[in-house]
Structures are given as structure tokens and as C-alpha cells.
mmCIF file of C-alpha atoms in Angstrom:
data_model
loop_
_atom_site.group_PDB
_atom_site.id
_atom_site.type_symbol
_atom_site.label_atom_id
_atom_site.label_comp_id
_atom_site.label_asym_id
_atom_site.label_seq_id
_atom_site.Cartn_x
_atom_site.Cartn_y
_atom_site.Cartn_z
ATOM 1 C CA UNK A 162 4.683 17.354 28.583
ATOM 2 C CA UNK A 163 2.353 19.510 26.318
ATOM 3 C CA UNK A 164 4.447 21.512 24.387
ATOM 4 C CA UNK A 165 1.807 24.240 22.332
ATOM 5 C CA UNK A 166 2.489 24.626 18.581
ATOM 6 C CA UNK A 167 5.099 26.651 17.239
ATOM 7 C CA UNK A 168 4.669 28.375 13.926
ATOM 8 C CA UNK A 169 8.241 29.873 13.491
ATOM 9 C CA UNK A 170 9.544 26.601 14.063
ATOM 10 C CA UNK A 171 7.402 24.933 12.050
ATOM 11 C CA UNK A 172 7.713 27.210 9.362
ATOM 12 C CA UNK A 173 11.601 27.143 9.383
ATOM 13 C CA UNK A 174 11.590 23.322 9.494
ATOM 14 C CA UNK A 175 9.395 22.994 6.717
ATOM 15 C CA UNK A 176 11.481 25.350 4.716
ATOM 16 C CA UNK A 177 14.265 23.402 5.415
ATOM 17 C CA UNK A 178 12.371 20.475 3.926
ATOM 18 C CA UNK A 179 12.328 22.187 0.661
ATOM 19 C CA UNK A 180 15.726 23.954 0.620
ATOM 20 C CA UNK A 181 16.975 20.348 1.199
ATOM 21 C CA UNK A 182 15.327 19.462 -2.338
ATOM 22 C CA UNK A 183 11.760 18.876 -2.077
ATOM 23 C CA UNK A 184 10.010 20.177 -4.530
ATOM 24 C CA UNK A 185 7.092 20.856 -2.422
ATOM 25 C CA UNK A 186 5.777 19.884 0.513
ATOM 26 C CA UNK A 187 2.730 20.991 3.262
ATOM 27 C CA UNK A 188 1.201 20.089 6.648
ATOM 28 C CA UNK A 189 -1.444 20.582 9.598
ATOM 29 C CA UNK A 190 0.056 20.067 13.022
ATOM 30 C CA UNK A 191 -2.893 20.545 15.867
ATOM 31 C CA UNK A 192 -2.268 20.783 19.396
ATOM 32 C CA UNK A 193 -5.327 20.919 21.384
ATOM 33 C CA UNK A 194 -7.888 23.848 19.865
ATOM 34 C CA UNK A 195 -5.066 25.427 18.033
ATOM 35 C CA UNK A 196 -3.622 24.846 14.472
ATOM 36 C CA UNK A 197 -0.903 25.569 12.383
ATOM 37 C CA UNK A 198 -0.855 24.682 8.581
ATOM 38 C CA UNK A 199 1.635 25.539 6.075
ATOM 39 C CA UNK A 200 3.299 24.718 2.661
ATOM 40 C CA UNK A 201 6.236 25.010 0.765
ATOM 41 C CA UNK A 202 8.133 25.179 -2.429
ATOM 42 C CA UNK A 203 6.306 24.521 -5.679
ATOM 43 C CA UNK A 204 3.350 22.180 -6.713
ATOM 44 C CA UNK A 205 4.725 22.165 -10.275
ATOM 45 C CA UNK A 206 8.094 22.772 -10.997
ATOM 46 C CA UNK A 207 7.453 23.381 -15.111
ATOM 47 C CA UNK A 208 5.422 26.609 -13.889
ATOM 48 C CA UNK A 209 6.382 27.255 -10.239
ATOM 49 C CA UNK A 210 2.468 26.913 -9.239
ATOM 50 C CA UNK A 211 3.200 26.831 -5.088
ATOM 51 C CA UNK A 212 1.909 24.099 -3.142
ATOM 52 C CA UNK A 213 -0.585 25.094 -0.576
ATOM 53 C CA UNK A 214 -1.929 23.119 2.731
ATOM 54 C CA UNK A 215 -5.197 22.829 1.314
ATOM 55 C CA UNK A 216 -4.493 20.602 -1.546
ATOM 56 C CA UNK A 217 -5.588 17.322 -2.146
ATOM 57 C CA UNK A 218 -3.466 14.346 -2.460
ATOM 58 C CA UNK A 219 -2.421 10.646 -3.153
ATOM 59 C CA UNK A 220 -1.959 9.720 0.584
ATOM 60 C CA UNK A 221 -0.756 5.913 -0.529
ATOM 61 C CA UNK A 222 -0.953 3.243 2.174
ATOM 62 C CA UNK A 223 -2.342 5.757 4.655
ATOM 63 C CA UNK A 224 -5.433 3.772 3.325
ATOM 64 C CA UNK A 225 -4.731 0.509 4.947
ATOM 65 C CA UNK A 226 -5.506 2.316 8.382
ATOM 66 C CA UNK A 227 -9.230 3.306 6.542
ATOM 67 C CA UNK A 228 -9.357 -0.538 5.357
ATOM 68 C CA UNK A 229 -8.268 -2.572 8.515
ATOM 69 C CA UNK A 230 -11.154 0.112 10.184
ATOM 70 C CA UNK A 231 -13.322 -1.402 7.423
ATOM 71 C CA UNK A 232 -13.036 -4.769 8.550
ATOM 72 C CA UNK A 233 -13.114 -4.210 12.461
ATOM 73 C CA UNK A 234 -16.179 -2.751 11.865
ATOM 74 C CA UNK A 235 -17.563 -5.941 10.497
ATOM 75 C CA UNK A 236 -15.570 -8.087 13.479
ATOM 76 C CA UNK A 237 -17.573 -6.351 15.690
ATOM 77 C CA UNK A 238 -20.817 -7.104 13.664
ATOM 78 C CA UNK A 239 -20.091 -10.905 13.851
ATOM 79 C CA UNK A 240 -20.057 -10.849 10.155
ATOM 80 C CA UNK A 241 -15.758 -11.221 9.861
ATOM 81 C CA UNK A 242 -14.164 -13.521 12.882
ATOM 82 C CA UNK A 243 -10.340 -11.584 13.010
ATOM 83 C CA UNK A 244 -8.813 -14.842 13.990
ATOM 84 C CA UNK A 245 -11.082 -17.393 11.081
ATOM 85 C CA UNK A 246 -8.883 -18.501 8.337
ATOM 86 C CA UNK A 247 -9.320 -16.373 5.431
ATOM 87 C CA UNK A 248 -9.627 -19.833 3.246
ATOM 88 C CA UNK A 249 -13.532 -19.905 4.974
ATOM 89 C CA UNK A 250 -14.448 -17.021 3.398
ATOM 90 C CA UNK A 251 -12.267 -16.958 0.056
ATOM 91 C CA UNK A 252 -11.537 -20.518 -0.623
ATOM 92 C CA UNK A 253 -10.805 -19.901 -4.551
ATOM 93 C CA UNK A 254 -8.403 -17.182 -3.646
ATOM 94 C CA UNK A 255 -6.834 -18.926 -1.139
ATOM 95 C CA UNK A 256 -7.615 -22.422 -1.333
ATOM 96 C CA UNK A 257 -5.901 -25.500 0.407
ATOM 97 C CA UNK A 258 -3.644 -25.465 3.574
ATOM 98 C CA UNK A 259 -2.492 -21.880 3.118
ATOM 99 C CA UNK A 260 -6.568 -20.720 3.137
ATOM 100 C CA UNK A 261 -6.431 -23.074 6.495
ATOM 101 C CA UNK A 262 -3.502 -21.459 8.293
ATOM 102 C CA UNK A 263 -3.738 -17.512 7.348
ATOM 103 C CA UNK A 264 -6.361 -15.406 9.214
ATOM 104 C CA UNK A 265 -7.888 -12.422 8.616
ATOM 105 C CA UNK A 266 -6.092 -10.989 11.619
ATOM 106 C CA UNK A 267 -2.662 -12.012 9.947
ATOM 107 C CA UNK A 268 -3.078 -10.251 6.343
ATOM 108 C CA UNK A 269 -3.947 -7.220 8.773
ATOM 109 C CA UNK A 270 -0.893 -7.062 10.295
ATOM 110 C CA UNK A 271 1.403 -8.889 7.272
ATOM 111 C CA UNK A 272 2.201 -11.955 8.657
ATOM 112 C CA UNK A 273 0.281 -14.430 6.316
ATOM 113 C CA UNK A 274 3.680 -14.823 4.482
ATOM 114 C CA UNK A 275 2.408 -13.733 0.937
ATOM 115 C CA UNK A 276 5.076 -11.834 -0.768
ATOM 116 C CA UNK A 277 4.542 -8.696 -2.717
ATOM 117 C CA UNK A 278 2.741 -8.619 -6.330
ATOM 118 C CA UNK A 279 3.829 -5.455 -7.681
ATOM 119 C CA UNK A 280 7.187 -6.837 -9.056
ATOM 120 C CA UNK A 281 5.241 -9.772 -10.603
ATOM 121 C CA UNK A 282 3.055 -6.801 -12.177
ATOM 122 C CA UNK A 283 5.786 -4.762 -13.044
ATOM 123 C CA UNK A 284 8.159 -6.172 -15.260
ATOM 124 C CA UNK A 285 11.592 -4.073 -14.786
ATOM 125 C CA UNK A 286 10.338 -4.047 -10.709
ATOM 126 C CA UNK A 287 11.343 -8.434 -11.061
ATOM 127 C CA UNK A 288 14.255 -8.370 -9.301
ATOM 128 C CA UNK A 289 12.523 -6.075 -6.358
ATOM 129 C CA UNK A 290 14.131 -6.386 -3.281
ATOM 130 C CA UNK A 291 17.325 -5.751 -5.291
ATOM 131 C CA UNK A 292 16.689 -1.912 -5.932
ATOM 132 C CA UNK A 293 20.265 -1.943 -8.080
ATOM 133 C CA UNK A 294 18.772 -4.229 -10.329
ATOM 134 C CA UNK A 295 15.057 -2.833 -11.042
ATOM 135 C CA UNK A 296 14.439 -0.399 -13.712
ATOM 136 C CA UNK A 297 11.466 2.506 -13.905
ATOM 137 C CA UNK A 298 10.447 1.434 -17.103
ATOM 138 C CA UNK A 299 6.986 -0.161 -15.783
ATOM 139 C CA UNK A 300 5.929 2.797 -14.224
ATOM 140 C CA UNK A 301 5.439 4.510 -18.018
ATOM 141 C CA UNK A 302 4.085 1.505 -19.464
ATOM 142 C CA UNK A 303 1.227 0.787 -16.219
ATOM 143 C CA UNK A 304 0.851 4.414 -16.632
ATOM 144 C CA UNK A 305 -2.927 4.062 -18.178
ATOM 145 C CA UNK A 306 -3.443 0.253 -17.120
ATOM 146 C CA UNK A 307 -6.344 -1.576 -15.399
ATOM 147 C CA UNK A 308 -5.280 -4.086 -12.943
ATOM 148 C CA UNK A 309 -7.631 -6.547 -12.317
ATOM 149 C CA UNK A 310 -7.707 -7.180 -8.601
ATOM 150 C CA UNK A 311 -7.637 -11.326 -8.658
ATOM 151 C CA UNK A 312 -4.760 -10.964 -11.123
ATOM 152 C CA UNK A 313 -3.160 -9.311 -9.003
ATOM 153 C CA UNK A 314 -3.564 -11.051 -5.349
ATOM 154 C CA UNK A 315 -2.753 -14.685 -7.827
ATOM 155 C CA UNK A 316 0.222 -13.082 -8.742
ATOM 156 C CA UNK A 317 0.987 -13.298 -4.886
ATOM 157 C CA UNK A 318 -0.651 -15.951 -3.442
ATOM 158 C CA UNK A 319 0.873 -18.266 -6.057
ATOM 159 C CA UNK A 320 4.774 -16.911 -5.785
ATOM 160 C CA UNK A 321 6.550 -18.359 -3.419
ATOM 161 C CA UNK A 322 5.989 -17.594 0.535
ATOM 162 C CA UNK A 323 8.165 -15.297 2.289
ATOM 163 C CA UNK A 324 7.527 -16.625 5.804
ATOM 164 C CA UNK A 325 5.099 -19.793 7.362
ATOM 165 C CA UNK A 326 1.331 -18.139 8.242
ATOM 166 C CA UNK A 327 1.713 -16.367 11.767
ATOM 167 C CA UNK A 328 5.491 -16.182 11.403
ATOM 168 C CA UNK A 329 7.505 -12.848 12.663
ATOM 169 C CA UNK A 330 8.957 -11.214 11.686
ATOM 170 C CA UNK A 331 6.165 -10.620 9.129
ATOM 171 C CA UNK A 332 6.699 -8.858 5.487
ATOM 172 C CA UNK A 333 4.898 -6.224 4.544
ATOM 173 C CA UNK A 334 2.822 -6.889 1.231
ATOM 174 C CA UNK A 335 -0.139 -5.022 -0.072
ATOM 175 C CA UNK A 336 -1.241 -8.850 -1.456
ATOM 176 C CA UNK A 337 -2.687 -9.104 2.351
ATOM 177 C CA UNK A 338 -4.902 -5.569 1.826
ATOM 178 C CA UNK A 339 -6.098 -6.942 -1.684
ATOM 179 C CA UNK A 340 -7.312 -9.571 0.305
ATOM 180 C CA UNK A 341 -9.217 -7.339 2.331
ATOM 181 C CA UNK A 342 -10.709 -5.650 -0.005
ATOM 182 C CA UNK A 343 -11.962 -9.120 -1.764
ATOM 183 C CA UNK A 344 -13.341 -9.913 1.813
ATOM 184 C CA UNK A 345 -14.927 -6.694 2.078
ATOM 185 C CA UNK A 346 -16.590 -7.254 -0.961
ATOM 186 C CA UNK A 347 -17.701 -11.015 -0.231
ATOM 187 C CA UNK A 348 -18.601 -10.233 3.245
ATOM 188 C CA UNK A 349 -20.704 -7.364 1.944
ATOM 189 C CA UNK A 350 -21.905 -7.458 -1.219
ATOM 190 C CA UNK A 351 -20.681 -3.912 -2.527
ATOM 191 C CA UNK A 352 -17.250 -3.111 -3.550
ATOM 192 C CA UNK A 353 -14.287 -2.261 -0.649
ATOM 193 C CA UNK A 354 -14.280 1.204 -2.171
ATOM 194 C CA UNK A 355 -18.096 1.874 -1.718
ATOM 195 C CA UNK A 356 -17.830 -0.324 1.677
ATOM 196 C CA UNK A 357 -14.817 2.443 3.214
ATOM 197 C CA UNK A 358 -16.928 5.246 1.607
ATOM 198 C CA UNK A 359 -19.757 4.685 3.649
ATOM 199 C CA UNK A 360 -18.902 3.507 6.617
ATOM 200 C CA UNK A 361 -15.775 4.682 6.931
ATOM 201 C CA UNK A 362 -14.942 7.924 5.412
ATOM 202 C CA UNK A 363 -18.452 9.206 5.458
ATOM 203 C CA UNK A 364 -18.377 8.470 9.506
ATOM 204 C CA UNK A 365 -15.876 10.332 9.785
ATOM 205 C CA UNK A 366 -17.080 13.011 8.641
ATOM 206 C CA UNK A 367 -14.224 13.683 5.814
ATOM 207 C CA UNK A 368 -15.397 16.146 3.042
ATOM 208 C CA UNK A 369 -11.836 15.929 0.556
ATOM 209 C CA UNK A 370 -11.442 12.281 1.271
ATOM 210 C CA UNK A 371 -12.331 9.458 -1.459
ATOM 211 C CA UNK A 372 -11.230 6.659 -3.524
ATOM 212 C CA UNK A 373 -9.981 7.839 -7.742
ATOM 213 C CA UNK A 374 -12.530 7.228 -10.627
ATOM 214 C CA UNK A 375 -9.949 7.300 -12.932
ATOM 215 C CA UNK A 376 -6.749 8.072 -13.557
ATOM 216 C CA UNK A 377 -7.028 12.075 -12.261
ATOM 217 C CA UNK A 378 -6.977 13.814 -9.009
ATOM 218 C CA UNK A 379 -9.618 15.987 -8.950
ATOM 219 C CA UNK A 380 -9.542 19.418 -7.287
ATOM 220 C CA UNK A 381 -6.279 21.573 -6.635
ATOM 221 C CA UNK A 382 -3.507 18.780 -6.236
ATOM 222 C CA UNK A 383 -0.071 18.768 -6.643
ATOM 223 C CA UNK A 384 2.007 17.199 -9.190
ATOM 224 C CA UNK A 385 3.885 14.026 -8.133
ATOM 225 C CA UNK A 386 7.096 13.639 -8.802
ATOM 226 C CA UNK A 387 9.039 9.848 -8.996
ATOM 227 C CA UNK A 388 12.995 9.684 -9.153
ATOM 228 C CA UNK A 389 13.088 5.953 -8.153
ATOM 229 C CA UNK A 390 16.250 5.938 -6.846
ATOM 230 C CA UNK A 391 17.907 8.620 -9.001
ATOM 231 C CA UNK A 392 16.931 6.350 -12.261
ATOM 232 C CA UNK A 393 14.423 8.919 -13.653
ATOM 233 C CA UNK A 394 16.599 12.149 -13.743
ATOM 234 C CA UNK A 395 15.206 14.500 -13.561
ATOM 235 C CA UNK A 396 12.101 13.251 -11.571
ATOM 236 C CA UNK A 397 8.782 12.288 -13.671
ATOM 237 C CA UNK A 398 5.268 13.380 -12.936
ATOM 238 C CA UNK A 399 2.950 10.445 -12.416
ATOM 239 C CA UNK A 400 0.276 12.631 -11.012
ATOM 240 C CA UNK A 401 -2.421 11.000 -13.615
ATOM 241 C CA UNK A 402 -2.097 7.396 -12.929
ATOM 242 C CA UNK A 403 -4.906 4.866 -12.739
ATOM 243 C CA UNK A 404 -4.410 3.549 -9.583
ATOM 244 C CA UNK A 405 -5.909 -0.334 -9.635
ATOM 245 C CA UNK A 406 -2.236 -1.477 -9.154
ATOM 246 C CA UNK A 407 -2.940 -0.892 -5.400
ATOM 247 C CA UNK A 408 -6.758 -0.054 -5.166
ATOM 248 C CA UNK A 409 -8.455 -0.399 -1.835
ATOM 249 C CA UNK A 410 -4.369 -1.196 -0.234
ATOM 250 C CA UNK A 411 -2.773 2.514 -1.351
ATOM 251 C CA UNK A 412 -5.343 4.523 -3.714
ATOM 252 C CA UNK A 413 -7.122 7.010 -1.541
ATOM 253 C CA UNK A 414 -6.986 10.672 -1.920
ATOM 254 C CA UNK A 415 -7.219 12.969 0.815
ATOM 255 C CA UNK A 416 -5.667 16.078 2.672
ATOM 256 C CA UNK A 417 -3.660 16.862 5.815
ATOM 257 C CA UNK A 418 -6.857 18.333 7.486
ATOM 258 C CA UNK A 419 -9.010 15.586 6.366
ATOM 259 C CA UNK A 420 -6.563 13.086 7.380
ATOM 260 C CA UNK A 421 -5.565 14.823 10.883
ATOM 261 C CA UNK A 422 -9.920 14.409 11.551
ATOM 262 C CA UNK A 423 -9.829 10.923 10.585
ATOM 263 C CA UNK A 424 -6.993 9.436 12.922
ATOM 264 C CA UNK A 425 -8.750 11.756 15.826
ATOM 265 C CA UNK A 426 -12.353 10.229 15.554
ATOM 266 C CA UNK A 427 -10.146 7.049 15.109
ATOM 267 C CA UNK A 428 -8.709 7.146 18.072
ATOM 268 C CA UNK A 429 -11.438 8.719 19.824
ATOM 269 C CA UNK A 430 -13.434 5.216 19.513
ATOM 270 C CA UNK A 431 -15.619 7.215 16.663
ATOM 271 C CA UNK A 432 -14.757 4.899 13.756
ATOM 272 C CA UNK A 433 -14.414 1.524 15.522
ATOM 273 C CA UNK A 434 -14.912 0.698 19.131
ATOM 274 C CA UNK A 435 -12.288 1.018 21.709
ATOM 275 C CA UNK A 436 -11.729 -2.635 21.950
ATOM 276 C CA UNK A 437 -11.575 -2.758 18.090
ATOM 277 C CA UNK A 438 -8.693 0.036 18.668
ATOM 278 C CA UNK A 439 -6.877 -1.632 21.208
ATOM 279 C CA UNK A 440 -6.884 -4.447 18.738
ATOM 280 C CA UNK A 441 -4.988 -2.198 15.819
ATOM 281 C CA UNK A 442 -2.590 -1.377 18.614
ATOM 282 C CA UNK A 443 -1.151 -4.471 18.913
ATOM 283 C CA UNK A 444 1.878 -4.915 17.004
ATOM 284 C CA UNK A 445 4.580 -7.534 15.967
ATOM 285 C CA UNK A 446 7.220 -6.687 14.066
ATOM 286 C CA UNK A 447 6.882 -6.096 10.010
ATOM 287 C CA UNK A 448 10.193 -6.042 7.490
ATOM 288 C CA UNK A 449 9.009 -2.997 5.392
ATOM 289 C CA UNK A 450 9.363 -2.753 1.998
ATOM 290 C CA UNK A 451 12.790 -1.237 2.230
ATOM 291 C CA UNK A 452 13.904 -3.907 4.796
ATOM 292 C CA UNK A 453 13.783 -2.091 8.063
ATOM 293 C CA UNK A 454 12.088 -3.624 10.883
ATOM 294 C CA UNK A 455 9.001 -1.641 12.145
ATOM 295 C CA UNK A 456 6.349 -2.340 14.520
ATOM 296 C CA UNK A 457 2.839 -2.960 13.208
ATOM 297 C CA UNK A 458 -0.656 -3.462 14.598
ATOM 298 C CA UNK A 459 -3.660 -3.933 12.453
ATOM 299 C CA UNK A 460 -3.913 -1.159 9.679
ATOM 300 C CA UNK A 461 -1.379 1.216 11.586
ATOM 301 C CA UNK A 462 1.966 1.416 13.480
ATOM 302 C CA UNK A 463 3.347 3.582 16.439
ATOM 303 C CA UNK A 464 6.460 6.363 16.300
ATOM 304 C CA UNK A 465 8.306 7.358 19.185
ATOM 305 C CA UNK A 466 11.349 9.184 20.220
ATOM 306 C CA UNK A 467 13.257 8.136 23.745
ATOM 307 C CA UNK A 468 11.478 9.949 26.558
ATOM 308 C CA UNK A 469 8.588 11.435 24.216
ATOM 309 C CA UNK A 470 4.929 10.091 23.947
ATOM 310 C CA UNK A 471 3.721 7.701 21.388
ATOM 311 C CA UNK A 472 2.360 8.711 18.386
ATOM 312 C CA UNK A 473 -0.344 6.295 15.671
ATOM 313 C CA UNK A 474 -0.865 6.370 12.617
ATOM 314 C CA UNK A 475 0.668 5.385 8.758
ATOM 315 C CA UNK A 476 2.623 6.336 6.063
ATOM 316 C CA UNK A 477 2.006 6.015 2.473
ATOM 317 C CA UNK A 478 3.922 6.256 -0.782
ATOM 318 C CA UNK A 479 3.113 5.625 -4.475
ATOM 319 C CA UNK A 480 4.471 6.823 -7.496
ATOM 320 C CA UNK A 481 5.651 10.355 -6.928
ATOM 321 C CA UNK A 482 3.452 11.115 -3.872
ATOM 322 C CA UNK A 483 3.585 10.459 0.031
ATOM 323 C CA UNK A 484 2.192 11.419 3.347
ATOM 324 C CA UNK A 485 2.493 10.632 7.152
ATOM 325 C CA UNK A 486 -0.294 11.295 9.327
ATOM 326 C CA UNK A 487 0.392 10.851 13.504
ATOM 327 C CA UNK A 488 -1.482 11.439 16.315
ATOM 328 C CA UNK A 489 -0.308 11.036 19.954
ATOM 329 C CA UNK A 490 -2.259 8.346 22.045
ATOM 330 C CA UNK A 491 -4.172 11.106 23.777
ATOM 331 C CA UNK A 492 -5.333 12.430 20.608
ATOM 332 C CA UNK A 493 -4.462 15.784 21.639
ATOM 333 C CA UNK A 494 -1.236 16.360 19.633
ATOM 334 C CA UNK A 495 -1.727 15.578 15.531
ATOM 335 C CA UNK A 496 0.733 15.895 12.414
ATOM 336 C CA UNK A 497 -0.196 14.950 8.660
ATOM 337 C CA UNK A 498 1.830 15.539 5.971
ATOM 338 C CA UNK A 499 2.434 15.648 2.255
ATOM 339 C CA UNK A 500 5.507 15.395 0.258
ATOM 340 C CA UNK A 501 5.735 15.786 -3.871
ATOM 341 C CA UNK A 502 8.726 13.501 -4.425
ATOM 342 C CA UNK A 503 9.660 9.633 -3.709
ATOM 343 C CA UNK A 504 12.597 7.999 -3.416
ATOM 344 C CA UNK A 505 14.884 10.653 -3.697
ATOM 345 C CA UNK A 506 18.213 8.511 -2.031
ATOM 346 C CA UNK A 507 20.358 7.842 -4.893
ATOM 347 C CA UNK A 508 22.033 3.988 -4.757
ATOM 348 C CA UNK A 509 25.890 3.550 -3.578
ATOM 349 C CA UNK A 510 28.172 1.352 -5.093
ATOM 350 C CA UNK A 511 27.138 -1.420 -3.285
ATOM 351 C CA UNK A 512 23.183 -0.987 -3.933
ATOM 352 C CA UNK A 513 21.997 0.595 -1.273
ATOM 353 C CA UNK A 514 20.322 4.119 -0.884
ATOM 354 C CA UNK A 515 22.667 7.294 -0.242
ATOM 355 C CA UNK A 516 21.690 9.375 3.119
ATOM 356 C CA UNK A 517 20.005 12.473 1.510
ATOM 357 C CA UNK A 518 19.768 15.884 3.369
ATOM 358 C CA UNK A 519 15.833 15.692 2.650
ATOM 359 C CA UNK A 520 15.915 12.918 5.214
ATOM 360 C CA UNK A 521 17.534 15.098 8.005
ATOM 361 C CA UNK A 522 15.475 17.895 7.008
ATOM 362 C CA UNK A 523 12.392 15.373 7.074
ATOM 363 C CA UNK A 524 12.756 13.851 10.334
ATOM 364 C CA UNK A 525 13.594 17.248 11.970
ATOM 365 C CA UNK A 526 10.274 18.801 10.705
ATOM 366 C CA UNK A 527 8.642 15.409 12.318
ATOM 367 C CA UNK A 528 10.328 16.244 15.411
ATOM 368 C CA UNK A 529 8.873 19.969 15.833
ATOM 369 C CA UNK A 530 5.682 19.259 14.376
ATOM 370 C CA UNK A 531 5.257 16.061 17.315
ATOM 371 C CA UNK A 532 6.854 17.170 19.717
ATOM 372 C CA UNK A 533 7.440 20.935 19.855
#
């Protein structure tokens, strides 16, 4: 059932978002020809700047939908089989059995079993899945760093495996999207970054999209604000970060509008082919990073609510900043959104994150923006 946009209830949600203890948030919905955008609370809490909906962004792993579109694009070019073992094209990187069993199809969708680097990179994040026992130290002292990429995906490929190649349910790592982006580079010649510029982001058309050239956001942004967990209290601006610790897997910088055009051309069979999309749609299930089980396709993963249509897209967090961007199957219905605050849920006794009203207030903005 269409349901047409509704801007007092979108406004009120949104509110709600910040009353619950966001600093700031803001968001296009678009149903159809019409569109609602709107922001609220502050983009820097030292001076009370407010945040506005045309700001740009770090939109996090929002970019592995841009990257997996990347590499479809050369699948259906012959240059990339999906289902080759990645060890044919990157033998040093992954060499032996492992370069063998894993295909390029399974770091897409995170089953090749490769764990996570980043608490192999991060030195107080060691003991990561155990939030209780990490510390937010690293994030001060990677603050300026350069990450070399092949550091960073041996770091992973050499730990040990979380699952056998092909296994579900998979694990989400952004070791499988460095991979990418080292097989975008082989496969082409130019860098992942320049690759997804070009064909990519420039296809689509996106004007306030691109990939950091150093450790600023250029253009009106927000600040970003990290509490990991209640650890950093009050929470600490990481807006000026260099971002090789994730690169071509979580690095891109964007806005709601830009990223609202982006999953419509997407899904439109504008970016990649409809075969190539019907691809990304099929999922298996993923253990996230936080340990819920999701389903995931090939770059992006559905949302639903009983009785409601199904909505594509990704989410993305980094240090401080976040988004969501959704669009309905039809393409018709769209919602992108960025937040100025991560991990917010304080840990109970036992470890585990506290229910926070921000997450109520979250998923009932979600709710009116999707569904009406």
C-alpha cells in the first residue's frame, strides 16, 4: 500500500530522535515525485552549529554497496568470474588452499571465513568481540595514521579463520572488502577509489559523493561524535580522521540526497544490470559485528517489517558517524539517513549493551520514514 510522505510525522519522529539524546541527526525520505528532508539538534555541540539535511557525511560501510557494484560491473565484462577463487587473481594475498576455496562471490557476501583486522590494528580493540574488555584508547592514537592496505588484509588473512570458505552462517569482516579493493586494483590497473569514482559514483550521477584525501571532510559536515560504549564520556569528536583503516570497505563521504539517487539508479538497473542486481539480492545469513544474525546479499541487505514491503540497501558506522540508506524493491519509496553519534548503549554488568531510548526513538523514525 502506498502510503504518501508525511512531514509532521516525520518531523516529530525525528525530533524524538534527538530529544532521546542524539546530538544531531537528518534525512531525505522520497515517495514517488515528492520529498521531505529534515534535520535536527546540533552539528556541534561546543557551539550549537545545527545540523542541516544538506550536509555531507562519513556514510561508513554504506560503501560496500558502491564496491560490490564495482566488481559486478567487471563480472559482467568477463574481466572478474564471481564464483573464481580469489587465490587466481591474488595468489600472494591469498595464497595456498584458502586462495583455492574462497571466491570472489564469498568475500562479497562474508562467507570466506576471514575474521576482522581492525582489532589486530587496534591495540586496546584485541579482545574485540568482548566489548567489556576493549578500550578506546586506539582510536586517539590511529587518529592521524596511514594504514597500509596489505598490512591490513595480512593482519586477517593470517589470524585464525572464523568459519570454512562458503560456510553460513558467514561473519561479517571488512578483510573481504579490502580484498576487493586489491582486486579492483589488479583487475584494473587504477586504484579501487579512482575505479568506484568513475564508474560508479560518476554513473550515477552523484555530485557530494567521493572517497577522503586526507584526514578532513570537506564542505559543511557535521562533527562526529564516538562514546564507544559509554567509555569516552562525554563523547569525542573524530570528525578529522584519516580513514585508510577501512578505505575502499567504509571511507566514502556522501549525503542523504546523494545517497537516496544512488540506491534508485541502483535498483533501477542504472549502475549494474538487472541480472547483476538480482545477484546482490541473494542473501545468506551474516553474524554482524555485534553478533546478530542478518541477511546479506552481495554489497547490501534487505529490511522488512511483518506485512510491509521490502526495503535494500546498507548501513554504515565508523568512528562517531553513521547512516542507513533504504529503498523499497519498487524503488518508489526511499529513506537515507545520518546520525552524529555511535555506540551510544552503555554495557550491563554482564557485558552486554544497555537498551537506550535513542534506539526506540531510532527505529520509530525508520518506521514513518518507510512506511508512513
Amino acid at each position: 500500500m502506498r502510503n504518501p510522505l508525511n512531514p509532521a510525522e516525520l518531523n516529530a519522529a525525528m525530533e524524538n530522535v534527538h530529544r532521546a539524546g542524539m546530538p544531531g541527526l537528518f534525512a531525505e525520505v522520497r515517495d514517488g515525485d515528492q520529498v521531505w528532508r529534515g534535520a535536527a539538534g546540533v552539528a556541534d555541540v561546543a557551539t550549537g552549529r545545527p545540523v542541516t539535511a544538506d550536509l555531507r557525511h562519513r556514510v561508513g560501510s554504506v560503501t560496500k554497496t558502491f564496491t560490490a557494484a564495482a566488481v559486478l560491473q567487471l563480472v559482467e565484462g568477463g574481466q572478474i568470474g564471481l564464483d573464481t577463487p580469489i587465490g587466481r587473481y591474488l595468489p600472494k594475498l591469498v595464497p595456498g588452499a584458502r586462495g583455492d576455496a574462497i571466491t570472489v562471490r564469498m568475500l562479497i557476501n562474508h562467507t570466506s571465513g576471514f575474521p576482522e583486522y581492525l582489532p589486530y590494528a587496534y591495540a586496546s580493540l584485541k579482545a574485540y568481540p568482548v566489548i567489556a574488555d576493549t578500550r578506546p584508547q586506539s582510536l586517539d592514537d590511529h587518529r592521524f595514521t596511514r594504514f597500509d592496505p596489505t598490512e591490513l588484509i595480512e593482519m586477517g588473512v593470517t589470524a585464525p579463520a572464523v568459519r570454512a570458505p562458503g560456510e553460513t552462517p558467514g561473519v561479517y569482516s571488512n578483510t573481504n572488502y579490502l580484498l576487493l579493493g586489491k582486486l579492483l586494483e589488479e583487475v584494473t590497473g587504477t586504484t579501487a577509489e579512482q575505479y568506484i569514482t568513475r564508474n560508479v559514483i560518476e554513473r550515477a550521477g552523484l555530485r557530494d559523493t567521493g572517497f577522503p584525501a586526507g584526514p578532513n571532510v570537506d564542505g559543511p559536515h557535521s562533527q562526529s561524535y564516538e562514546a564507544w560504549f559509554g567509555m569516552i564520556d562525554p563523547p569525542r569528536d573524530y570528525s578529522v580522521y584519516d580513514m585508510s583503516w577501512v578505505g575502499p570497505t567504509a571511507s566514502l563521504i556522501s549525503t542523504v540526497t546523494d545517497l537516496n539517487r544512488f540506491y534508485s539508479r541502483l535498483l533501477a538497473g542504472e549502475i549494474v544490470s538487472p541480472s547483476s542486481f538480482a545477484q546482490m539480492q541473494r542473501t545468506v545469513p551474516v553474524v554482524s559485528q555485534w553478533g546478530e544474525t542478518i541477511d546479506y546479499g552481495l554489497g547490501l541487505h534487505p529490511m522488512e517489517a511483518p506485512g510491509q514491503s521490502t526495503f535494500w540497501g546498507h548501513g554504515g558506522t565508523v568512528w562517531g558517524a553513521g547512516a542507513l540508506a533504504m529503498t523499497r524493491a519498487d524503488g518508489k519509496r526511499q529513506m537515507a539517513v545520518a546520525v552524529n553519534l555511535q555506540r551510544w548503549n552503555r554495557l550491563d554488568s554482564s557485558g552486554k549493551p544497555q537498551p537506550h531510548p535513542i534506539d526506540d526513538a531510532l527505529a520509530a523514525f525508520y518506521r514513518v520514514a518507510m512506511y508512513g
